[in-house]
Every structure is written in C-alpha cells, then in structure tokens.
mmCIF file of C-alpha atoms in Angstrom:
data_model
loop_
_atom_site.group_PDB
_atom_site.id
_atom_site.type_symbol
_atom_site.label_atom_id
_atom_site.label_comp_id
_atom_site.label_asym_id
_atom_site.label_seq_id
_atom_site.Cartn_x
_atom_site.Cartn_y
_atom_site.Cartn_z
ATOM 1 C CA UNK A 1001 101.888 78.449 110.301
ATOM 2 C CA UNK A 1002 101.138 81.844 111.911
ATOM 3 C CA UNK A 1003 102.707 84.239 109.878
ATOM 4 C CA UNK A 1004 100.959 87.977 110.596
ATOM 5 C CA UNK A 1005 98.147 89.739 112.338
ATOM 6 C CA UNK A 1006 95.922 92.314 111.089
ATOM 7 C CA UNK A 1007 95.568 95.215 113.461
ATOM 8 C CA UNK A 1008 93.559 98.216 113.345
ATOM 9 C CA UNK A 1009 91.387 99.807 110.250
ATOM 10 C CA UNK A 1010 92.953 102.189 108.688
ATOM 11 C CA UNK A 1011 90.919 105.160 107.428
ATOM 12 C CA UNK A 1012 87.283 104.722 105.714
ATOM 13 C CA UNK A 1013 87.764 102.904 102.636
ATOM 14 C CA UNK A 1014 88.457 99.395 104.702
ATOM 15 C CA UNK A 1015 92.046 99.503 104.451
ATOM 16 C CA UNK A 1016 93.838 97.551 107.334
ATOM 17 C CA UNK A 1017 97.065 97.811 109.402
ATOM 18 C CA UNK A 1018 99.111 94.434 108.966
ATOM 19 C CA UNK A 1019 101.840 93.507 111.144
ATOM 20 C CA UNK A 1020 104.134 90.532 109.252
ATOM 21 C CA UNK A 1021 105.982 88.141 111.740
ATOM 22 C CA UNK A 1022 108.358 87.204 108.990
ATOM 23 C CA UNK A 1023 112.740 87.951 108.829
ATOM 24 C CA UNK A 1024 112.465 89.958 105.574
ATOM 25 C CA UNK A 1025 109.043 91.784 105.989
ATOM 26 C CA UNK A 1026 107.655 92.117 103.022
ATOM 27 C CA UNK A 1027 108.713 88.460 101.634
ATOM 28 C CA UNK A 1028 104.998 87.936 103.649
ATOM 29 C CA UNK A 1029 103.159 88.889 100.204
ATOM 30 C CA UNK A 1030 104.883 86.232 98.608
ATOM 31 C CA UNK A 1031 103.280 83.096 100.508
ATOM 32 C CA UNK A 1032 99.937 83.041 99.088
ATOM 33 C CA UNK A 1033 96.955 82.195 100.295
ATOM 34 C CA UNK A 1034 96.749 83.722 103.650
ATOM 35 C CA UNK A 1035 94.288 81.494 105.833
ATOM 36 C CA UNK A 1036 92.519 82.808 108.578
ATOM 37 C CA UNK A 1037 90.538 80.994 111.154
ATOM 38 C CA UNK A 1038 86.670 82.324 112.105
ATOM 39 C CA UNK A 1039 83.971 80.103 113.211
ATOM 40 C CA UNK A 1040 86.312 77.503 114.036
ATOM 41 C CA UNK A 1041 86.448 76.924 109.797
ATOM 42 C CA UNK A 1042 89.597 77.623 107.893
ATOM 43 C CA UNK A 1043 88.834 80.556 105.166
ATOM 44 C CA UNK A 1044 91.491 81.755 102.427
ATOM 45 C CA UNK A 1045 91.947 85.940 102.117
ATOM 46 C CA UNK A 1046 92.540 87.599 99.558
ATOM 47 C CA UNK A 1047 94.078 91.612 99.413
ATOM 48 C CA UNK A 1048 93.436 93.644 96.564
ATOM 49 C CA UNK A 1049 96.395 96.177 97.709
ATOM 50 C CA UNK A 1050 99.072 96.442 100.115
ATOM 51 C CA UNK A 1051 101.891 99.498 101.003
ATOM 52 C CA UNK A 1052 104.473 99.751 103.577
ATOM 53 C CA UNK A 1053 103.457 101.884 106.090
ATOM 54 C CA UNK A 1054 106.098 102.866 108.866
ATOM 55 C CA UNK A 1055 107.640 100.318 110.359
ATOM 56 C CA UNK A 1056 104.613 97.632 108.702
ATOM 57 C CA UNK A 1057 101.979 97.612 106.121
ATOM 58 C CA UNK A 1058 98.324 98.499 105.277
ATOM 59 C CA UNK A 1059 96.330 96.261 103.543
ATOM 60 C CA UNK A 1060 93.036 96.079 100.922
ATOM 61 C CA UNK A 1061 91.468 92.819 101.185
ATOM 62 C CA UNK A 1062 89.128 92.073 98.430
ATOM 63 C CA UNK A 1063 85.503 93.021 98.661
ATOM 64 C CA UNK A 1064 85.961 94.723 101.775
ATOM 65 C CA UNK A 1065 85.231 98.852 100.926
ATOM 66 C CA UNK A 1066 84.142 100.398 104.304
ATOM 67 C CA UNK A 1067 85.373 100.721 107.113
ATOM 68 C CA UNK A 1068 82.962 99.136 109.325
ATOM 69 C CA UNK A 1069 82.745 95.757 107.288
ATOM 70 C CA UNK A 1070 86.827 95.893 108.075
ATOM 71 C CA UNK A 1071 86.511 96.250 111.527
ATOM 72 C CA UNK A 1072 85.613 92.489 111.454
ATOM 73 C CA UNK A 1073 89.046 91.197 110.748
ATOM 74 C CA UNK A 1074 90.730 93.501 113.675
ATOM 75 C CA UNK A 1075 93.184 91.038 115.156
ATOM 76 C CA UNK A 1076 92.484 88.773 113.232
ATOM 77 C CA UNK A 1077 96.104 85.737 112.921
ATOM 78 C CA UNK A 1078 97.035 85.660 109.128
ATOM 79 C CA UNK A 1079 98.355 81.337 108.563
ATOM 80 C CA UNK A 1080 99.645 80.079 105.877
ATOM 81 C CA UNK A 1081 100.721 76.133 105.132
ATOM 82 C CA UNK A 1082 103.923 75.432 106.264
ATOM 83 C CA UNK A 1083 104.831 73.795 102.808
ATOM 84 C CA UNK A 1084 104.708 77.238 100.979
ATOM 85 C CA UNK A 1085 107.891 78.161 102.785
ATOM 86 C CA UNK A 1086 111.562 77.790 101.074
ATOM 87 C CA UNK A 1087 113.300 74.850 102.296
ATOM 88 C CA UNK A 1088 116.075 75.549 104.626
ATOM 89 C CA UNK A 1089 119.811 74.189 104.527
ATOM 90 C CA UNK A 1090 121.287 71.669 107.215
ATOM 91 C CA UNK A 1091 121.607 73.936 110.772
ATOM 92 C CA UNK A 1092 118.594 76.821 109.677
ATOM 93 C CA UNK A 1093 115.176 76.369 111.884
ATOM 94 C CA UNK A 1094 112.229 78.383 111.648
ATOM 95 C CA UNK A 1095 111.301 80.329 114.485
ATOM 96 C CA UNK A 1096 107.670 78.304 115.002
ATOM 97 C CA UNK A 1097 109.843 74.691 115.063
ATOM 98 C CA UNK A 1098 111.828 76.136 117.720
ATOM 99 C CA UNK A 1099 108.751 76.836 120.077
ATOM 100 C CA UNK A 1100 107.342 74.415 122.334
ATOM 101 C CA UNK A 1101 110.876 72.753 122.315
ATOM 102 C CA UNK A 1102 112.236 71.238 125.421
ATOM 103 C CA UNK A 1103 115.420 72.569 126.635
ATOM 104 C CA UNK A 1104 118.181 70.449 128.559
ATOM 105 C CA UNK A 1105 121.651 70.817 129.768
ATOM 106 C CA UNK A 1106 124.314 69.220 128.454
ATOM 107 C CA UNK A 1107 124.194 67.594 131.989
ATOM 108 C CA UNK A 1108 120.561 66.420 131.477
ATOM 109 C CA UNK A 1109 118.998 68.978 133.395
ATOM 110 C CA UNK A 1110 115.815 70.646 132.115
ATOM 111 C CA UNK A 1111 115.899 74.246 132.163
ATOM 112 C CA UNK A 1112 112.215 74.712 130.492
ATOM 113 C CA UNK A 1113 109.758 75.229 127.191
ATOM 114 C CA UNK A 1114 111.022 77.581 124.523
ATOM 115 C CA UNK A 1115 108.108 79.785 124.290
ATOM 116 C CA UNK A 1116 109.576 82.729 122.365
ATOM 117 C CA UNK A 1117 112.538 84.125 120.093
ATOM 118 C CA UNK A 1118 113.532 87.324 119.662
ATOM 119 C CA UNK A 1119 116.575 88.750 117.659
ATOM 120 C CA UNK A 1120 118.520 91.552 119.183
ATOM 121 C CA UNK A 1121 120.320 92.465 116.215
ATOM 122 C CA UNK A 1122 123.496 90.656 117.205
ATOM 123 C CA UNK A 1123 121.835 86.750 117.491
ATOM 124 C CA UNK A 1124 118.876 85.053 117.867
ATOM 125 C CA UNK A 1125 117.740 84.270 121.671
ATOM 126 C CA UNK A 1126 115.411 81.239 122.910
ATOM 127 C CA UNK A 1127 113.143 82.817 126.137
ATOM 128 C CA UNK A 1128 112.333 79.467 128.049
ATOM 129 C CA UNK A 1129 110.081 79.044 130.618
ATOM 130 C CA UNK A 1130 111.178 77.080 133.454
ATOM 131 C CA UNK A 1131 109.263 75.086 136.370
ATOM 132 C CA UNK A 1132 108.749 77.824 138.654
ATOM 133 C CA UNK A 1133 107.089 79.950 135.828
ATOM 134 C CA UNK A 1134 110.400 82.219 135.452
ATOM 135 C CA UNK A 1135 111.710 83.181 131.976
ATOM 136 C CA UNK A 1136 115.439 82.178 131.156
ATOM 137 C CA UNK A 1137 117.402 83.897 128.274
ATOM 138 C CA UNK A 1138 119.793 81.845 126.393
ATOM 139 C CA UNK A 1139 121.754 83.095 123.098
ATOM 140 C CA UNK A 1140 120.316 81.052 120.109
ATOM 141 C CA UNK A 1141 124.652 80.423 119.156
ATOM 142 C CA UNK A 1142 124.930 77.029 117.289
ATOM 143 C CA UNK A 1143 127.617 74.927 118.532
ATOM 144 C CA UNK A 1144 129.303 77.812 121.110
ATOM 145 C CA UNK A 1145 125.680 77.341 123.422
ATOM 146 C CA UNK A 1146 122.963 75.650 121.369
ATOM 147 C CA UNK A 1147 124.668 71.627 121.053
ATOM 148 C CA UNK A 1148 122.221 70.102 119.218
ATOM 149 C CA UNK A 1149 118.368 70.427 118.095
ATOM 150 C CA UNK A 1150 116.146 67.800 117.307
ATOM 151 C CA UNK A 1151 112.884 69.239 115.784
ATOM 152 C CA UNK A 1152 111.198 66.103 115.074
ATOM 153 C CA UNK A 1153 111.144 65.271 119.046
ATOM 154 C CA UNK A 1154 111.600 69.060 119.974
ATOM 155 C CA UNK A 1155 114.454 68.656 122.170
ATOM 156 C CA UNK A 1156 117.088 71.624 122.117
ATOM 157 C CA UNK A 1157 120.311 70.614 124.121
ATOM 158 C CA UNK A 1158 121.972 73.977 125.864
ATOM 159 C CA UNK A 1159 125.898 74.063 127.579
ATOM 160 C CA UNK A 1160 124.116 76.462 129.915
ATOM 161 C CA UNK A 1161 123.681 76.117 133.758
#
C-alpha cells in the first residue's frame, strides 16, 4: 500500500525530504518496513533519522551519507503491506480501497471510477472520473450521499444525479 514519497535531497549529508500520504502524519514512522520498488524487485528501507520539517519531514536512511548517493531515491513511492495497518470499525475505509471503485446512482446509473480523495477540512470527497473523461465531485457523507460501499467488488452506490 502506497503510503509516502521521498522528494528532494536535503542538504549534503544525504538527508531526504519525505512527504507522508497518511491522516495523522507522523503515525507513517510507525508502519515499519517501508518497501520500495527499483528494478522491478521489492527492497525494504531503512532510516536512521527523521524530523518534521514544515509542513512534512526529512529523512536519514541508513548507509546513505552524501548527498549524491541520495539523489538516487528522489521520488522514489515509500509501500508498506497493507496488513501492518490498524483494523478499522464497521463504516471506516481507507482511502486506497476507495480508489478504482465504481460509482452508481441509486437509479443504476454509472457516474464513473473513483480515482482520488481529498479532505477539505469539513468531509471527505470521492473525485470520479466519468465516460467523457470529466471529473465529478461528490461529498464522501455516509448514508446522507454515499448509500452503500462494497469494497470487496468495489462498487460505491451515490443518491447523486
């Protein structure tokens, strides 16, 4: 499960900007290993070090001490298995079950593929693609618009026109 990216080097001694795709930021550290993917072979990382760093973090990984040995892992999609997570109670999704969901009407019509979330402070909201390639915005509100969600056949049923 895709759960950060690193981004630029930071400074000479190989440290690393890290971005964590995670609710509670820093919750990232605690789901360990990190797996990344390079040469089409799964490898675990390790970090010596990490501190917040405006709004994300930097990060040491271990045995990496200079700069240009760092510059390797720019951009570089931090996974980890999906089992590590907490279990969630009876109506809580992760984000990454809700993508690639197909969304419907309550009258059976098919409005698109959930291909993002995003929070705007308020709720959660499902951007869909539809047909024609154009992004719909629905709230993510559990029984109000969202009627029911089947993960194992990624279906999300909508009251939404």
């Amino acid at each position: 499960m895709l759960v950060g990216k690193i981004g630029k080097v930071y400074g000479i001694l190989g440290w690393l900007n890290f971005f964590s795709f995670t609710e509670n930021k820093d919750k990232i550290f605690n789901y360990l290993p990190w797996f990344i993917l390079k040469n089409k072979k799964w490898e675990i990382i390790q970090f010596q070090k990490w501190k917040k760093h405006k709004n994300h973090f930097i990060i040491q990984i271990n045995n990496i001490i200079d700069r240009s040995i760092a510059q390797n892992l720019v951009n570089t999609d931090i996974f980890i298995d999906k089992n590590q997570l907490p279990k969630l109670e009876k109506d809580e999704y992760y984000w990454n079950d809700i993508i690639q969901c197909k969304i419907f009407s309550t009258k059976k019509k098919y409005l698109g593929l959930v291909i993002n979330l995003i929070s705007n402070g308020y709720n959660d909201i499902l951007v869909v693609r539809n047909d024609l390639q154009k992004k719909i915005m629905i709230p993510f509100i559990i029984k109000k618009i969202v009627k029911n969600i089947d993960i194992k056949n990624k279906v999300i049923i909508v009251k939404w026109n």
